[in-house]
């Protein structure tokens, strides 16, 4: 396939450049092999796309493609606008203003992240459809009888799908925007204030442009997840490209055609990434670390303003977390006997183990790749890194097929070799093992880890490297003594986000797992796939509960990084016999 | 301070990975199943099989991609059997070359020829009728008697169905193409589409719910959903709001589909697998299926559940299942062409 070509490229380049030390080229080779391995499933999907059983495009273009494209684009725009509005505004408020409950909001705003999109879709359909409690209540109050007597926005619609996805995906934007706002130097904002910029102007002219790379990463994650989502759009009968993909593959028995649609989806992502890069080609933000420690004061909000701030920050939490949790809890109690599973502990352990392994692998590989980008800046490698982080946008089952093909080929090849030379059969060594699942999760969520890590790596000025090197530190020394400590919160953020995503992962787990192997998500699916929301509630609730812990940890980490900075600032202030960093 | 624990836990984890990375060695007495069917629907039968024979049944359940998994695993695949909920997926497996022929006198005796592949590549396990349900309040009994009736203009804005792309709808549309030819089937499908009360959504159960709520008057569903609702406290009312119509009793009969199984080409536990197939076709397992899932047994010596019998007897469409397979891509494209799913 295409892998040899990929590895051959840099090898040729190496031969041409003898000035590389052997250690450096060894490292390069290692990076390239890792990147190639991670790219493999995506290349396998591309390879599938070359072999369709028939050309589907004339039919699609003539019939449903315009609808697919329209729905996909509107869905993406809607999710982009929604996640940006909620994510950025709440992040700005909890960072720069003081109002009742602010400290709680700071971490609680991440909670909806623990709720899988397909679960929230079920919950809100249950609440808002004709027979649900909301419409029944309205009918009782106003004396309406039939559906035709009044208008109620249909939950199963494009707008409904946008709302659901916004509610669970805005935390990506919030998370990265908040981290970026926190890291912004107070002195720049003070300078802007001294130059007469109002608070709003400071947000739009200073803080937002500076936070843009981070916000873009958060938005990219939200949009990639939107593109790979099938559960929600399918349940809401919104025909997007992803729905079309499954239809061509399963309905028309044309896997190659489905893979072609997957490639079209990737093209979307590449356009987005390219657009973002192009729009900030002239900008480069390197955080100068000496000003980082200076904390800014929070403005205290009073009266109506405080109420508004509480509403703004409270609403996403109520809608995205509290209401779904209450509904799930209620159903869990009602259907406990049906849904309870004696293997519960084992199932929960499977979920936790897989998600932690994925977090570890994704962070290590993500670090390696963004590091190699920084140090080596090799063109083929950079391209491979770019490709490897596309996995997130491919619908899970398709990516899973892209994974199983190279793995099973390897297994079968190994088996044949072992039979020939040693007379023993190794069977399928990796396929159908937990290892392939860890690999699948890693590939799927690498973009999530890599995006965040890259953003935090970019903030470390190359001057720091030079300074450390001039002090006699080796490359490894620079990594362990300069980069890793500076990236600590970035690394933990990446790990925890991948962990929570892993807890929710469904499609790849379903099709790649070993026999008799269940995770919390597959338990949910066994019932939810037949719209038995009550029976599936218990395990949905468990996903949310297990996801809570990392979410809270995550927020504490960010706060910790911040308060570390603050205490530094405070002690500096104390020695100067003045205090003023505290606001009450 | 940050790297040290990372290194230590890294070492521990890499050890754990080495242990877990490889596939566990297969036990001696077992049979491995890839299933498109939810485990909770088939587990009771598997448990009984294990109890009687001592053979463990291992399962992987997914709704997509299992045929592809079989294909890529090839000759080393650990799977012995594949279970599906429709004939389309069975034939996909056969077309992909991942099944093998089984000749068993027990299977031949228990399963009528019309519900199994001529070459023994697949066998039906249960039968489901694609029935029409109509609102007791708003549709006079006997007004609708056939699938063809559903395209009449008088039902404009009154019909609910699930997505036209779903395998159950696809098989029904394929049967229309088989009986009427492509052109007439398209005209019928256009008429049906024009009569829809809302964009196709939800599963079959949700359509009955919509009738009980007054959103529509008529729906097309699989028969066992009625049984599931009639035995569910919360959903009993939905089921009570509709009449059951077995369509086309004056001509070809009601459209049927099967849930079925195939023996995989690479089956490593072939003997056990055939045992399980035979067990599932037996009177005992078929009666369990019938009672628990409210489906029609393929084994003719087993009666449907009392509840299912209470819906009355009916004639089924004798169209060979292979015809459904033959027209399924055409049917799928037709759904796009008439814009059925909106």
Coordinates of N, CA and C in Angstrom, one line a residue, chain A residues 293-295 562-583:
Chain A
X293 N 3.4 35.2 34.8 CA 3.0 35.1 36.2 C 2.2 36.3 36.7
X294 N 2.1 37.3 35.9 CA 1.4 38.4 36.5 C -0.1 38.2 36.3
X295 N -0.8 38.1 37.5 CA -2.2 37.9 37.4 C -3.0 39.2 37.2
X562 N -2.9 28.0 37.3 CA -3.2 29.4 37.5 C -2.8 29.9 38.9
X563 N -3.2 29.1 39.9 CA -3.0 29.6 41.3 C -1.5 29.5 41.6
X564 N -0.8 28.5 40.9 CA 0.7 28.5 41.1 C 1.2 29.8 40.6
X565 N 0.7 30.3 39.4 CA 1.2 31.5 38.9 C 0.8 32.7 39.8
X566 N -0.4 32.5 40.4 CA -0.9 33.6 41.3 C 0.0 33.7 42.5
X567 N 0.2 32.5 43.1 CA 1.0 32.6 44.4 C 2.3 33.2 44.1
X568 N 2.9 32.9 43.0 CA 4.2 33.6 42.6 C 4.0 35.1 42.6
X569 N 2.9 35.5 41.9 CA 2.7 36.9 41.8 C 2.5 37.5 43.2
X570 N 1.8 36.7 44.0 CA 1.4 37.3 45.3 C 2.7 37.5 46.2
X571 N 3.5 36.5 46.1 CA 4.7 36.6 47.0 C 5.6 37.7 46.4
X572 N 5.6 37.9 45.1 CA 6.3 39.0 44.6 C 5.7 40.3 45.1
X573 N 4.4 40.3 45.1 CA 3.8 41.6 45.6 C 4.0 41.8 47.0
X574 N 4.1 40.7 47.8 CA 4.3 40.9 49.2 C 5.7 41.5 49.5
X575 N 6.6 40.9 48.8 CA 8.0 41.4 49.0 C 8.1 42.9 48.6
X576 N 7.2 43.3 47.7 CA 7.2 44.7 47.4 C 6.3 45.5 48.3
X577 N 5.8 44.9 49.4 CA 5.0 45.5 50.4 C 3.7 46.1 49.9
X578 N 3.2 45.5 48.9 CA 1.9 46.0 48.4 C 1.0 44.7 48.1
X579 N -0.3 44.9 48.2 CA -1.1 43.8 47.8 C -2.3 44.3 47.0
X580 N -2.7 43.6 46.1 CA -3.8 44.1 45.2 C -4.2 43.0 44.2
X581 N -3.6 41.8 44.3 CA -4.0 40.8 43.3 C -5.3 40.1 43.7
X582 N -5.8 40.4 44.9 CA -7.0 39.7 45.4 C -8.2 40.5 45.1
X583 N -9.2 39.9 44.6 CA -10.4 40.6 44.5 C -11.5 39.8 45.1

